[in-house]
Short mmCIF file of C-alpha atoms in Angstrom, two decimals:
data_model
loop_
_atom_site.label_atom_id
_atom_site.label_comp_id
_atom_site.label_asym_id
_atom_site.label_seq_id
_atom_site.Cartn_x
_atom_site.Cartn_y
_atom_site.Cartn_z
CA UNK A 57 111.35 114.24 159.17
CA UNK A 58 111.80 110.68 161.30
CA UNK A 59 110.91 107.99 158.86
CA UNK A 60 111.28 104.02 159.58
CA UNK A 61 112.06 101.46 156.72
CA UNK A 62 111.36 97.74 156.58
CA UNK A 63 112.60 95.11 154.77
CA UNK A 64 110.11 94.22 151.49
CA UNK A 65 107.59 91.79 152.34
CA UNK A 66 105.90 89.42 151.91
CA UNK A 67 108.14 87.16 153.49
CA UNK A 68 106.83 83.05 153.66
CA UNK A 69 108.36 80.81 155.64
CA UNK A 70 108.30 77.08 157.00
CA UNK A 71 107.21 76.43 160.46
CA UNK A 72 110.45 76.13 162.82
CA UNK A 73 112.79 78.47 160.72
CA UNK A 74 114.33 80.95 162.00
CA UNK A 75 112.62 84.66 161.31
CA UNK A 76 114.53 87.99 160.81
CA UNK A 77 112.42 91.41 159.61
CA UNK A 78 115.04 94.00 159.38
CA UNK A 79 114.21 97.39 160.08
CA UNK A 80 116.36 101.29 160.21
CA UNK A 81 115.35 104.19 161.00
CA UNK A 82 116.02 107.78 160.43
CA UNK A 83 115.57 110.06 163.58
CA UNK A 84 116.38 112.91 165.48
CA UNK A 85 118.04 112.13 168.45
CA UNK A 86 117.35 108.71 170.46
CA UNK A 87 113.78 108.16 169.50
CA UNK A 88 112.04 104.98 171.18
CA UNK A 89 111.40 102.06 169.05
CA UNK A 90 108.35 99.36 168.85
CA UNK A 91 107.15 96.13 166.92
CA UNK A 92 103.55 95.82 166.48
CA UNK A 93 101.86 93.07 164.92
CA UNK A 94 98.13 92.84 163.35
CA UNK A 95 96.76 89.05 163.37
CA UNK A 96 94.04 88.66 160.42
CA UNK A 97 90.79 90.59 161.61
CA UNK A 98 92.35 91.97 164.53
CA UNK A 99 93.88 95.56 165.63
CA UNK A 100 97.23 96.37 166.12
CA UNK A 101 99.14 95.43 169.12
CA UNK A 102 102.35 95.88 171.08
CA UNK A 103 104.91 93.15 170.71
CA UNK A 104 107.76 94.68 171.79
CA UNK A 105 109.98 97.79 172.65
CA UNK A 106 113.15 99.42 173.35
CA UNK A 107 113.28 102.94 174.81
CA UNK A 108 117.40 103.16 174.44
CA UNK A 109 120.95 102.16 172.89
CA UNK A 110 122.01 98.24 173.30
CA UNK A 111 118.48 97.89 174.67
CA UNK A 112 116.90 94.24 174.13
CA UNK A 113 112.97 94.39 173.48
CA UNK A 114 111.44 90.76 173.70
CA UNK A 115 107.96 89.10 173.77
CA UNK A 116 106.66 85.51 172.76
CA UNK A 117 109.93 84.40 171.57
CA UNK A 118 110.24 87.49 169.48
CA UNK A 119 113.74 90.00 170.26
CA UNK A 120 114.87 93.12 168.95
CA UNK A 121 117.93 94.95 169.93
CA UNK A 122 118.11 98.89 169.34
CA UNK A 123 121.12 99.43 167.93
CA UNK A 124 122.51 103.49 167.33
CA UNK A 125 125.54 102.39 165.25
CA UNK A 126 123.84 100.88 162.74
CA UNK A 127 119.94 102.93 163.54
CA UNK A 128 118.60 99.70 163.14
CA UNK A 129 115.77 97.35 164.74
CA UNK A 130 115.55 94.21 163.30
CA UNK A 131 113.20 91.77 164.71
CA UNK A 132 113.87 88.19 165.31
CA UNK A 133 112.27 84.65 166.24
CA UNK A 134 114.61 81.52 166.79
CA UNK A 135 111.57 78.91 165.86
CA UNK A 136 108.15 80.46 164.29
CA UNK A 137 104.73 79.19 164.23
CA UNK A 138 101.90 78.84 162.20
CA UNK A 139 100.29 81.34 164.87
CA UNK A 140 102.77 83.63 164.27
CA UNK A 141 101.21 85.18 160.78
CA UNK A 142 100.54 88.26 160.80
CA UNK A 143 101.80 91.61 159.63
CA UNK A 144 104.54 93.63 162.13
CA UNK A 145 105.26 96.90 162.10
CA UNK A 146 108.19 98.70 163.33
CA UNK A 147 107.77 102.26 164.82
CA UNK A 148 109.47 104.93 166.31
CA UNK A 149 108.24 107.61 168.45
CA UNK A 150 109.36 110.86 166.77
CA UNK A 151 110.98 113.73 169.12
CA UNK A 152 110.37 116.17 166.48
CA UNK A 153 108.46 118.82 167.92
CA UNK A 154 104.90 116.92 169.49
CA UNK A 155 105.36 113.05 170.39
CA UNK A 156 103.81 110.93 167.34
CA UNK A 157 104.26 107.57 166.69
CA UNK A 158 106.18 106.91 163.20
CA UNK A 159 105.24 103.46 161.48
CA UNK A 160 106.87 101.37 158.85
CA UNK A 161 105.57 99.95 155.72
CA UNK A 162 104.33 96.96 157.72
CA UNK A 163 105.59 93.55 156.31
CA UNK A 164 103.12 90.37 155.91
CA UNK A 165 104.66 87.11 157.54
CA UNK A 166 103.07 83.59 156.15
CA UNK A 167 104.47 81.04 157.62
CA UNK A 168 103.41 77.48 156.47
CA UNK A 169 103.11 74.39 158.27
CA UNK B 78 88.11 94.49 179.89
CA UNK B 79 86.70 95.71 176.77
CA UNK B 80 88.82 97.02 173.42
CA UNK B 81 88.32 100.05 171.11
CA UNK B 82 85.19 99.34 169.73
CA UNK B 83 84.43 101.08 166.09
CA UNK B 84 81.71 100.56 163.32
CA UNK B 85 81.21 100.27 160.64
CA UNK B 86 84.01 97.14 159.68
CA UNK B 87 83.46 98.42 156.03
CA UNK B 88 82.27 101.06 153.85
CA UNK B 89 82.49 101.13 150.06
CA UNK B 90 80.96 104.31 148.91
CA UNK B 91 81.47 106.50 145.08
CA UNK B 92 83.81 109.57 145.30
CA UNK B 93 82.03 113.23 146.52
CA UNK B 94 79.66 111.08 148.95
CA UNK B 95 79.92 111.86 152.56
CA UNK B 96 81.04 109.11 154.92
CA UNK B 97 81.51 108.99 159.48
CA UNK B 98 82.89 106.47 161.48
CA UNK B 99 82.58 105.93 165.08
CA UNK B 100 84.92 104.83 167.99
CA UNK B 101 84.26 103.87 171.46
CA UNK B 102 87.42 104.11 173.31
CA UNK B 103 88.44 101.65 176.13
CA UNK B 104 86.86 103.00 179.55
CA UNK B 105 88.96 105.68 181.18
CA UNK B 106 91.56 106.19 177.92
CA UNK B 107 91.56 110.30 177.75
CA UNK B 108 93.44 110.22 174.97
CA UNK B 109 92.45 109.05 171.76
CA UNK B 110 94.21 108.90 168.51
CA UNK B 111 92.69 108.35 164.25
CA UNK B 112 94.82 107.25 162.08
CA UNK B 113 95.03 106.47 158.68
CA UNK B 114 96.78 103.28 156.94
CA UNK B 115 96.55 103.14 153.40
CA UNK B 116 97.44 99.78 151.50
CA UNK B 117 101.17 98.82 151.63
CA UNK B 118 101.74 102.00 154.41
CA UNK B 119 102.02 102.29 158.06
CA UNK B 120 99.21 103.91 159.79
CA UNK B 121 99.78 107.54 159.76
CA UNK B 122 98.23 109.95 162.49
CA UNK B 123 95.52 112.12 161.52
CA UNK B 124 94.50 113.58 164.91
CA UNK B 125 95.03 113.10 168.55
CA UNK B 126 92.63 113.84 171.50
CA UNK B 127 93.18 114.56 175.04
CA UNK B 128 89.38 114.06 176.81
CA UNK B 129 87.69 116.57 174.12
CA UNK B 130 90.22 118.65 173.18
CA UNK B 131 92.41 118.52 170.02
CA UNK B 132 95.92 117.80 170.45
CA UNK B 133 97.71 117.37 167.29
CA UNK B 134 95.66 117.55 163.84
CA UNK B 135 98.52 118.96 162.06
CA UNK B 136 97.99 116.04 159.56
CA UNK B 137 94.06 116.34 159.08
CA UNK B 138 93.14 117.27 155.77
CA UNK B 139 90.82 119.92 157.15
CA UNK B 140 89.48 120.46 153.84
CA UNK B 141 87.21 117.14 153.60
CA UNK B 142 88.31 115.60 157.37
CA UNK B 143 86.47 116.81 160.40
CA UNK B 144 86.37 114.79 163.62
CA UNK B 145 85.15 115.67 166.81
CA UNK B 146 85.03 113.71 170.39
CA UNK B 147 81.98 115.39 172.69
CA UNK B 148 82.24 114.49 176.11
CA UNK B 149 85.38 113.12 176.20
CA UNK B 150 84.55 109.55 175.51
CA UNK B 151 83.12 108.59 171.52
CA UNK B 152 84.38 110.12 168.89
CA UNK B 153 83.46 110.57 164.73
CA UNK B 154 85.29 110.95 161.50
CA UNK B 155 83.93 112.03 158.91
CA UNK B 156 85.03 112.98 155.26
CA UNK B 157 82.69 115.09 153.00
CA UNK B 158 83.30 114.70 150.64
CA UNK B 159 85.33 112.14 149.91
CA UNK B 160 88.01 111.05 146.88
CA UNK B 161 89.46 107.93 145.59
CA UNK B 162 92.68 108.42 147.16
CA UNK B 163 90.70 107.89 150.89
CA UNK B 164 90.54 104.34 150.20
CA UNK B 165 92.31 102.92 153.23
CA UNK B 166 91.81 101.58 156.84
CA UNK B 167 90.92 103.93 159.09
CA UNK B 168 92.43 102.69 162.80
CA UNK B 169 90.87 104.15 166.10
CA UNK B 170 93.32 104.16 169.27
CA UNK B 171 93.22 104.74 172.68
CA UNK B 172 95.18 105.18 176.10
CA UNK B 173 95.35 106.39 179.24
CA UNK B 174 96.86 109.74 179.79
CA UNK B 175 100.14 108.44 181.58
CA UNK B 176 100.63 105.33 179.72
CA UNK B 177 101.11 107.23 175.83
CA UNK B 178 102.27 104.98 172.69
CA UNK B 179 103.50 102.33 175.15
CA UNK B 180 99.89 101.47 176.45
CA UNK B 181 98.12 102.29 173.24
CA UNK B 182 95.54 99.93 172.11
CA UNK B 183 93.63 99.82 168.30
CA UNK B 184 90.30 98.57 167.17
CA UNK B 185 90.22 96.78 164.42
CA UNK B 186 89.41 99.47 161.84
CA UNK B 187 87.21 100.86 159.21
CA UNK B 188 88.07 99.77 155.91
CA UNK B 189 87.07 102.61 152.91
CA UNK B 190 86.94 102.13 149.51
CA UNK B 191 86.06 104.84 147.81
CA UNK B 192 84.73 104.13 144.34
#
């Protein structure tokens, strides 16, 4: 079946570096793909998407491109923030018979100030 | 506007004990969706409803999982009776009817731990 698969985590970085969580997937088809992020305590929500090929997904400084070639997703952030811990998910929406939404592993992001 | 509201925020109970949780959708999301994220995983689906009917529960354990959504608006889990292996967060979400995954939003879960 459609499976996604994210880079290992945890992943700890300084404030101001430069942030890449790579992410493939293994679909069916053109499937749509998503970043969601969980701050501490709270519940998951929608940072991005991409609904097709060459597609660029971007919110709070945060970009993915969907990429067929290479059925990949990665996310990136030029500059991150303290605020910007958290754990992200990528997803897919799976076309495999009814519509479900397919989630990674999740990876944890600590960045330090 | 309030979120997906669900209680309790934590449950630690021994294996073979019954356990619910509850979820109070968003006002005027149809469809709402349990799911089930288990340490180091991505949330997987467990069942999907449209107003009170079942969707998709092909992933339910319907052995020990029941979960039902009467009038269209709160909805339970429950597990009786449950095993070690439950031990995870159990996420509510909700959207409208038109808006699907791209409009969905999650409470901030139950977390089990099944002893």
């Amino acid at each position: 079946g459609d499976s996604v698969t994210q880079m290992e985590g945890p992943v700890t970085l300084s404030e101001e570096a430069f942030l890449t969580i790579n992410c493939t997937y293994t679909a069916t088809g053109y499937p749509s793909l998503f970043w969601y992020v969980q701050y501490p305590g709270e519940g998951l929500q929608l940072l991005l998407k991409a609904t097709k090929a060459d597609d660029k997904g971007s919110n709070k400084g945060f970009e993915a491109t969907y990429r067929k070639e290479t059925t990949s997703f990665h996310l990136e952030k030029g500059s991150v923030q303290v605020s910007d811990s958290a754990v992200y998910f990528c997803a897919l929406i799976s076309i495999q018979g009814a519509q479900k939404l397919v989630f990674g592993q999740g990876t944890r992001l600590t960045i330090n100030p | 506007e309030a979120g997906v509201a669900q209680s309790p925020r934590y449950k630690i109970i021994e294996k073979r004990q019954s356990v619910a949780f509850w979820c109070n959708p968003i006002s005027g999301h149809a469809t709402l969706y349990w799911y089930q994220q288990i340490l180091g995983q991505g949330p997987k689906l467990l069942i999907q409803f449209q107003n009170n009917g079942v969707v998709d529960d092909s992933q339910l354990p319907k052995d020990r999982f029941s979960a039902e959504r009467l009038k269209g608006v709160d909805s339970t889990l429950k597990i009786q009776p449950a095993k070690l292996e439950d031990s995870a967060v159990y996420l509510c979400a909700s959207s409208l009817p038109t808006g699907g995954y791209e409009k969905l939003f999650f409470g901030s879960g139950t977390q089990l731990s099944v002893l």
